[in-house]
CSV table of C-alpha atoms in Angstrom, one decimal:
chain,number,residue,atom,x,y,z
A,14,UNK,CA,92.3,4.5,65.7
A,15,UNK,CA,89.6,1.8,65.5
A,16,UNK,CA,86.3,3.1,64.2
A,17,UNK,CA,83.0,1.3,64.0
A,18,UNK,CA,80.3,2.4,61.5
A,19,UNK,CA,76.9,1.3,62.6
A,20,UNK,CA,73.8,1.0,60.3
A,21,UNK,CA,70.6,-0.7,61.6
A,22,UNK,CA,68.5,0.0,58.6
A,23,UNK,CA,68.5,-2.1,55.4
A,24,UNK,CA,69.3,1.1,53.5
A,25,UNK,CA,71.3,4.4,53.8
A,26,UNK,CA,74.3,2.5,52.6
A,27,UNK,CA,74.9,5.4,50.2
A,28,UNK,CA,76.2,7.3,53.2
A,29,UNK,CA,78.7,4.7,54.2
A,30,UNK,CA,81.1,4.6,51.3
A,31,UNK,CA,82.4,8.2,51.8
A,32,UNK,CA,83.1,7.6,55.4
A,33,UNK,CA,85.0,4.3,54.8
A,34,UNK,CA,87.0,6.1,52.1
A,35,UNK,CA,87.8,9.1,54.3
A,36,UNK,CA,88.9,7.0,57.3
A,37,UNK,CA,91.1,4.8,55.1
A,38,UNK,CA,93.1,7.8,53.9
A,39,UNK,CA,95.1,7.3,57.1
A,40,UNK,CA,97.0,4.0,57.7
A,41,UNK,CA,96.4,4.5,61.4
A,42,UNK,CA,92.7,4.0,61.0
A,43,UNK,CA,91.0,0.6,61.0
A,44,UNK,CA,87.3,0.5,60.0
A,45,UNK,CA,84.7,-1.9,61.3
A,46,UNK,CA,81.2,-2.2,60.1
A,47,UNK,CA,78.1,-3.3,62.0
A,48,UNK,CA,75.1,-3.5,59.8
A,49,UNK,CA,71.9,-5.1,58.7
A,50,UNK,CA,72.5,-8.2,56.6
A,51,UNK,CA,70.4,-6.7,53.8
A,52,UNK,CA,73.4,-4.4,53.0
A,53,UNK,CA,75.7,-7.4,52.3
A,54,UNK,CA,75.0,-7.5,48.6
A,55,UNK,CA,74.9,-3.8,48.2
A,56,UNK,CA,78.4,-3.0,49.3
A,57,UNK,CA,81.4,-3.8,47.0
A,58,UNK,CA,84.3,-2.3,49.0
A,59,UNK,CA,84.8,-5.1,51.5
A,60,UNK,CA,88.5,-4.9,51.0
A,61,UNK,CA,88.6,-1.6,52.8
A,62,UNK,CA,86.7,-2.9,55.9
A,63,UNK,CA,88.7,-4.7,58.5
A,64,UNK,CA,85.8,-6.8,60.0
A,65,UNK,CA,82.0,-6.8,59.8
A,66,UNK,CA,79.2,-7.9,62.0
A,67,UNK,CA,75.9,-8.7,60.2
A,68,UNK,CA,72.6,-8.8,62.2
A,69,UNK,CA,69.1,-9.5,61.0
A,70,UNK,CA,66.3,-7.0,61.4
A,71,UNK,CA,64.5,-9.3,63.9
A,72,UNK,CA,67.6,-10.1,66.0
A,73,UNK,CA,68.3,-6.8,67.8
A,74,UNK,CA,67.6,-8.2,71.3
A,75,UNK,CA,70.4,-10.7,71.0
A,76,UNK,CA,72.1,-8.3,68.6
A,77,UNK,CA,72.9,-5.7,71.3
A,78,UNK,CA,75.0,-8.2,73.2
A,79,UNK,CA,76.8,-9.3,70.0
A,80,UNK,CA,77.5,-5.6,69.1
A,81,UNK,CA,79.0,-4.9,72.6
A,82,UNK,CA,81.2,-8.0,72.3
A,83,UNK,CA,82.3,-6.9,68.8
A,84,UNK,CA,83.2,-3.4,70.0
A,85,UNK,CA,85.3,-4.9,72.9
A,86,UNK,CA,87.0,-7.5,70.7
A,87,UNK,CA,88.2,-4.9,68.3
A,88,UNK,CA,89.0,-2.2,70.9
A,89,UNK,CA,86.7,0.3,69.2
A,90,UNK,CA,87.4,3.9,70.4
A,91,UNK,CA,84.7,5.7,68.4
A,92,UNK,CA,81.4,4.8,66.8
A,93,UNK,CA,79.5,6.6,64.0
A,94,UNK,CA,75.8,5.8,63.8
A,95,UNK,CA,75.0,6.1,60.1
A,96,UNK,CA,71.3,6.7,61.1
A,97,UNK,CA,71.3,8.1,64.6
A,98,UNK,CA,67.6,8.4,64.8
A,99,UNK,CA,67.0,4.7,64.5
A,100,UNK,CA,65.4,3.3,67.7
A,101,UNK,CA,68.1,0.7,68.0
A,102,UNK,CA,70.8,3.4,68.1
A,103,UNK,CA,69.2,4.8,71.3
A,104,UNK,CA,68.9,1.3,72.9
A,105,UNK,CA,72.5,0.5,72.1
A,106,UNK,CA,73.7,3.8,73.5
A,107,UNK,CA,71.9,3.1,76.7
A,108,UNK,CA,74.2,0.1,77.4
A,109,UNK,CA,77.3,1.3,75.6
A,110,UNK,CA,80.6,2.3,77.4
A,111,UNK,CA,81.2,6.0,78.1
A,112,UNK,CA,84.9,5.5,77.3
A,113,UNK,CA,84.2,5.7,73.6
A,114,UNK,CA,83.2,8.7,71.5
A,115,UNK,CA,79.9,8.5,69.7
A,116,UNK,CA,78.8,10.5,66.6
A,117,UNK,CA,75.6,10.4,64.6
A,118,UNK,CA,74.6,11.1,61.0
A,119,UNK,CA,71.3,13.0,61.1
A,120,UNK,CA,68.8,12.3,58.3
A,121,UNK,CA,65.8,14.1,59.9
A,122,UNK,CA,66.1,16.9,62.4
A,123,UNK,CA,62.6,16.3,63.9
A,124,UNK,CA,63.6,12.7,64.7
A,125,UNK,CA,66.7,14.0,66.4
A,126,UNK,CA,64.7,16.4,68.5
A,127,UNK,CA,62.7,13.5,70.0
A,128,UNK,CA,65.6,11.1,70.4
A,129,UNK,CA,68.6,13.2,71.4
A,130,UNK,CA,71.0,11.2,73.5
A,131,UNK,CA,73.4,12.5,76.2
A,132,UNK,CA,76.2,10.1,75.2
A,133,UNK,CA,76.5,11.5,71.7
A,134,UNK,CA,79.5,13.8,71.2
A,135,UNK,CA,78.5,15.2,67.9
A,136,UNK,CA,76.0,15.2,65.0
A,137,UNK,CA,76.7,15.5,61.3
A,138,UNK,CA,73.8,16.9,59.2
A,139,UNK,CA,73.5,16.0,55.5
A,140,UNK,CA,73.4,19.6,54.2
A,141,UNK,CA,74.4,23.1,55.4
A,142,UNK,CA,70.8,24.3,55.3
A,143,UNK,CA,69.9,21.8,58.0
A,144,UNK,CA,72.2,23.6,60.4
A,145,UNK,CA,69.9,26.7,60.4
A,146,UNK,CA,68.3,27.0,63.9
A,147,UNK,CA,70.2,24.0,65.1
A,148,UNK,CA,70.2,25.3,68.7
A,149,UNK,CA,66.6,24.1,69.2
A,150,UNK,CA,67.6,20.5,68.3
A,151,UNK,CA,70.9,19.9,70.2
A,152,UNK,CA,72.5,20.9,73.5
A,153,UNK,CA,75.1,23.7,73.4
A,154,UNK,CA,78.0,21.3,74.4
A,155,UNK,CA,77.4,18.9,71.5
A,156,UNK,CA,79.4,19.4,68.3
A,157,UNK,CA,77.5,19.9,65.0
A,158,UNK,CA,78.6,20.2,61.4
A,159,UNK,CA,77.5,19.3,57.9
A,160,UNK,CA,78.7,16.3,56.0
A,161,UNK,CA,78.2,15.5,52.3
A,162,UNK,CA,78.4,11.8,51.4
A,163,UNK,CA,78.7,12.4,47.7
A,164,UNK,CA,81.5,10.0,46.8
A,165,UNK,CA,80.0,6.7,45.7
A,166,UNK,CA,81.4,3.2,45.3
A,167,UNK,CA,82.7,2.2,41.8
A,168,UNK,CA,80.3,0.7,39.3
A,169,UNK,CA,80.5,-0.9,35.9
A,170,UNK,CA,78.9,1.4,33.3
A,171,UNK,CA,76.6,-0.3,30.9
A,172,UNK,CA,76.5,0.2,27.1
A,173,UNK,CA,73.3,2.2,26.8
A,174,UNK,CA,72.6,4.3,23.7
A,175,UNK,CA,71.6,8.0,23.9
A,176,UNK,CA,70.9,10.1,20.8
A,177,UNK,CA,73.0,13.2,20.6
A,178,UNK,CA,70.0,15.5,20.6
A,179,UNK,CA,68.3,13.9,23.6
A,180,UNK,CA,68.0,15.5,27.0
A,181,UNK,CA,67.7,13.1,29.9
A,182,UNK,CA,66.1,14.2,33.2
A,183,UNK,CA,66.5,11.8,36.1
A,184,UNK,CA,63.8,11.6,38.8
A,185,UNK,CA,65.6,9.2,41.3
A,186,UNK,CA,63.8,7.1,43.9
A,187,UNK,CA,60.8,4.9,44.3
A,188,UNK,CA,57.6,6.2,42.8
A,189,UNK,CA,56.0,7.3,46.1
A,190,UNK,CA,53.7,10.3,46.4
A,191,UNK,CA,54.8,11.1,49.9
A,192,UNK,CA,58.3,11.7,48.6
A,193,UNK,CA,57.7,13.6,45.4
A,194,UNK,CA,55.0,15.7,43.8
A,195,UNK,CA,54.4,13.7,40.7
A,196,UNK,CA,51.0,15.3,40.1
A,197,UNK,CA,52.4,18.7,39.3
A,198,UNK,CA,54.5,17.2,36.5
A,199,UNK,CA,51.7,14.8,35.4
A,200,UNK,CA,49.2,17.7,35.2
A,201,UNK,CA,51.2,19.4,32.5
A,202,UNK,CA,52.5,16.2,30.9
A,203,UNK,CA,48.9,15.2,30.0
A,204,UNK,CA,48.9,18.0,27.5
A,205,UNK,CA,51.2,16.0,25.3
A,206,UNK,CA,53.5,18.9,24.6
A,207,UNK,CA,56.8,17.6,26.1
A,208,UNK,CA,59.4,17.7,23.3
A,209,UNK,CA,60.2,14.3,21.8
A,210,UNK,CA,63.9,14.6,22.5
A,211,UNK,CA,63.4,14.8,26.3
A,212,UNK,CA,63.4,11.7,28.3
A,213,UNK,CA,62.0,11.5,31.8
A,214,UNK,CA,64.0,8.8,33.6
A,215,UNK,CA,61.9,7.6,36.6
A,216,UNK,CA,64.9,6.0,38.2
A,217,UNK,CA,63.3,3.9,40.9
A,218,UNK,CA,61.1,0.9,41.5
A,219,UNK,CA,57.5,1.6,40.4
A,220,UNK,CA,55.7,-1.6,41.3
A,221,UNK,CA,55.6,-2.6,45.0
A,222,UNK,CA,53.1,-3.2,47.8
A,223,UNK,CA,51.7,-0.6,50.3
A,224,UNK,CA,51.8,2.4,47.9
A,225,UNK,CA,50.5,3.6,44.6
A,226,UNK,CA,53.7,3.8,42.5
A,227,UNK,CA,52.1,1.6,39.8
A,228,UNK,CA,49.1,3.9,39.7
A,229,UNK,CA,51.3,7.0,39.1
A,230,UNK,CA,53.2,5.1,36.4
A,231,UNK,CA,50.0,4.1,34.6
A,232,UNK,CA,48.9,7.7,34.4
A,233,UNK,CA,52.2,8.8,32.8
A,234,UNK,CA,52.0,5.8,30.4
A,235,UNK,CA,48.5,6.7,29.5
A,236,UNK,CA,49.6,10.0,28.1
A,237,UNK,CA,53.1,9.0,26.9
A,238,UNK,CA,52.4,9.2,23.1
A,239,UNK,CA,56.0,10.4,22.4
A,240,UNK,CA,57.7,7.7,24.5
A,241,UNK,CA,59.2,10.3,26.8
A,242,UNK,CA,59.2,8.1,29.9
A,243,UNK,CA,61.4,5.3,31.1
A,244,UNK,CA,60.3,3.1,34.1
A,245,UNK,CA,61.6,0.1,36.1
A,246,UNK,CA,59.3,-2.5,37.7
A,247,UNK,CA,61.7,-3.5,40.5
A,248,UNK,CA,64.8,-2.5,42.4
A,249,UNK,CA,67.5,-1.1,40.0
A,250,UNK,CA,70.9,-2.7,40.4
A,251,UNK,CA,73.7,-0.2,41.1
A,252,UNK,CA,75.4,-0.5,37.7
A,253,UNK,CA,72.2,0.3,35.9
A,254,UNK,CA,71.4,3.1,38.3
A,255,UNK,CA,74.8,4.8,38.1
A,256,UNK,CA,74.9,4.5,34.3
A,257,UNK,CA,71.6,6.4,33.9
A,258,UNK,CA,72.7,8.9,36.5
A,259,UNK,CA,75.9,9.6,34.6
A,260,UNK,CA,74.2,9.9,31.3
A,261,UNK,CA,71.4,12.2,32.6
A,262,UNK,CA,71.7,15.9,32.0
A,263,UNK,CA,69.5,17.1,34.9
A,264,UNK,CA,68.0,15.9,38.2
A,265,UNK,CA,64.4,16.7,39.0
A,266,UNK,CA,63.5,16.2,42.7
A,267,UNK,CA,59.8,17.2,42.3
A,268,UNK,CA,59.7,18.8,45.8
A,269,UNK,CA,57.2,21.7,45.8
A,270,UNK,CA,56.1,24.4,48.3
A,271,UNK,CA,52.4,23.6,47.8
A,272,UNK,CA,52.9,19.9,48.5
A,273,UNK,CA,53.4,17.9,51.7
A,274,UNK,CA,57.1,17.4,50.6
A,275,UNK,CA,57.8,21.1,51.3
A,276,UNK,CA,57.6,20.8,55.1
A,277,UNK,CA,59.3,17.4,55.1
A,278,UNK,CA,62.4,18.6,53.3
A,279,UNK,CA,62.9,21.6,55.5
A,280,UNK,CA,64.1,19.2,58.2
A,281,UNK,CA,65.8,16.6,56.0
A,282,UNK,CA,67.3,16.3,52.5
A,283,UNK,CA,66.1,14.4,49.5
A,284,UNK,CA,68.4,11.7,48.3
A,285,UNK,CA,68.1,13.4,44.9
A,286,UNK,CA,70.2,16.3,46.2
A,287,UNK,CA,73.2,14.1,47.1
A,288,UNK,CA,72.9,12.2,43.8
A,289,UNK,CA,73.0,15.5,41.9
A,290,UNK,CA,76.0,16.7,43.9
A,291,UNK,CA,77.8,13.4,43.6
A,292,UNK,CA,77.3,13.1,39.8
A,293,UNK,CA,77.7,16.9,39.2
A,294,UNK,CA,74.3,17.3,37.7
A,295,UNK,CA,72.3,20.5,37.7
A,296,UNK,CA,69.1,20.4,39.7
A,297,UNK,CA,65.7,21.6,38.3
A,298,UNK,CA,63.9,22.9,41.4
A,299,UNK,CA,61.0,24.9,42.8
A,300,UNK,CA,62.1,28.5,43.2
A,301,UNK,CA,61.8,28.1,47.0
A,302,UNK,CA,65.3,26.4,47.0
A,303,UNK,CA,67.0,29.4,45.4
A,304,UNK,CA,67.6,30.9,48.8
A,305,UNK,CA,70.2,28.2,49.6
A,306,UNK,CA,73.8,28.5,48.1
A,307,UNK,CA,74.1,24.8,47.2
A,308,UNK,CA,71.1,25.0,44.9
A,309,UNK,CA,71.4,28.6,43.7
A,310,UNK,CA,74.8,28.0,42.3
A,311,UNK,CA,74.0,24.6,40.7
A,312,UNK,CA,70.3,24.7,39.8
A,313,UNK,CA,67.6,25.9,37.5
A,314,UNK,CA,64.4,27.2,39.0
A,315,UNK,CA,60.7,27.3,38.2
A,316,UNK,CA,57.4,28.4,39.7
A,317,UNK,CA,55.4,25.2,40.3
A,318,UNK,CA,52.2,27.1,39.7
A,319,UNK,CA,53.1,27.4,36.0
A,320,UNK,CA,53.3,24.8,33.3
A,321,UNK,CA,56.2,22.7,34.3
A,322,UNK,CA,56.5,20.9,30.9
A,323,UNK,CA,56.8,24.2,29.0
A,324,UNK,CA,59.6,25.2,31.3
A,325,UNK,CA,61.3,21.8,30.8
A,326,UNK,CA,61.1,22.3,27.0
A,327,UNK,CA,63.3,25.4,27.3
A,328,UNK,CA,66.2,23.5,28.9
A,329,UNK,CA,69.6,23.8,27.5
A,330,UNK,CA,72.3,21.4,28.6
A,331,UNK,CA,74.7,23.0,31.1
A,332,UNK,CA,78.5,22.8,30.7
A,333,UNK,CA,80.0,20.7,33.5
A,334,UNK,CA,82.7,23.4,34.1
A,335,UNK,CA,80.0,25.9,35.2
A,336,UNK,CA,78.8,23.7,38.0
A,337,UNK,CA,80.1,22.8,41.5
A,338,UNK,CA,83.0,25.1,41.5
A,339,UNK,CA,83.2,25.7,45.3
A,340,UNK,CA,85.9,23.9,47.2
A,341,UNK,CA,83.3,22.3,49.4
A,342,UNK,CA,82.4,19.9,46.6
A,343,UNK,CA,86.0,18.4,46.5
A,344,UNK,CA,87.0,15.1,48.0
A,345,UNK,CA,89.8,16.8,49.9
A,346,UNK,CA,87.5,19.3,51.6
A,347,UNK,CA,84.9,16.8,52.6
A,348,UNK,CA,87.4,14.3,53.8
A,349,UNK,CA,89.3,16.8,56.0
A,350,UNK,CA,86.0,18.2,57.3
A,351,UNK,CA,84.7,14.7,58.3
A,352,UNK,CA,88.0,13.5,59.9
A,353,UNK,CA,88.5,16.6,62.0
A,354,UNK,CA,85.0,16.4,63.3
A,355,UNK,CA,85.2,12.9,64.7
A,356,UNK,CA,88.7,13.4,66.2
């Protein structure tokens, strides 16, 4: 069967690799990619893709015609929108043939509520907890399920030194206040009591326009007498990113119930979650998340009203064998789950 994966954004490529891999487990499947040209240098598994159509961000008017022609040329029988809530997905569906099946990956339930499309046969949500109360988001005759894109493309690990006594805590993503509550960590970090053997790996770009990442960074640097913090100025290449993720002992999302992030991440997930799942790292989380099985079984919890640094100082590195023991974390389970859904 010929399947087209469609991504209009210049990001969310982390959700594509698992899908390509799953589809290619059957020799019957051919995989075609329609995506923003910005993903060209971020994807390494071109040998698994049968053909690709690149389009620029400002070319979607002409691009719709090109996409329809591409779908016809390759006799595409099903399409999976990697970001179904993107405005261009809705526009393309308006002119797309009803003879195909269409599925969508949902990154934000609220966006889906506003942009539900009658041609979509099913929606895949990026975590089980997003399925709670799903009846208010989709029609009864539309299929829904969860999907965990936690199998990443291969990377080349770098030779980075880490002392045996060090504990590395990864805080992935751009330094943006609307995505993480840095202030709660900063408030207790200012006391200068974080153990010297603990490294806070701010694994994302910290200097960019239209935000205050550099201001957050300056505050941490101001009080970083023990050299606990590691920062990056610009975009981190995949090999560097993956190396630090694999060498980290914990993932700290910094999502808190008394911060704007609390409401946001009730309807979508943080990329930190899937990174922790994919790299089999325990999460350090606000106790709010203890109610969900994924986190309760694979996380350590704190009350964000307390001193976060003092709680971090008590961390003991977890044995990998004690984490992610449920079958849902296996490649076999996720592959079967995905393929059966889009049949």
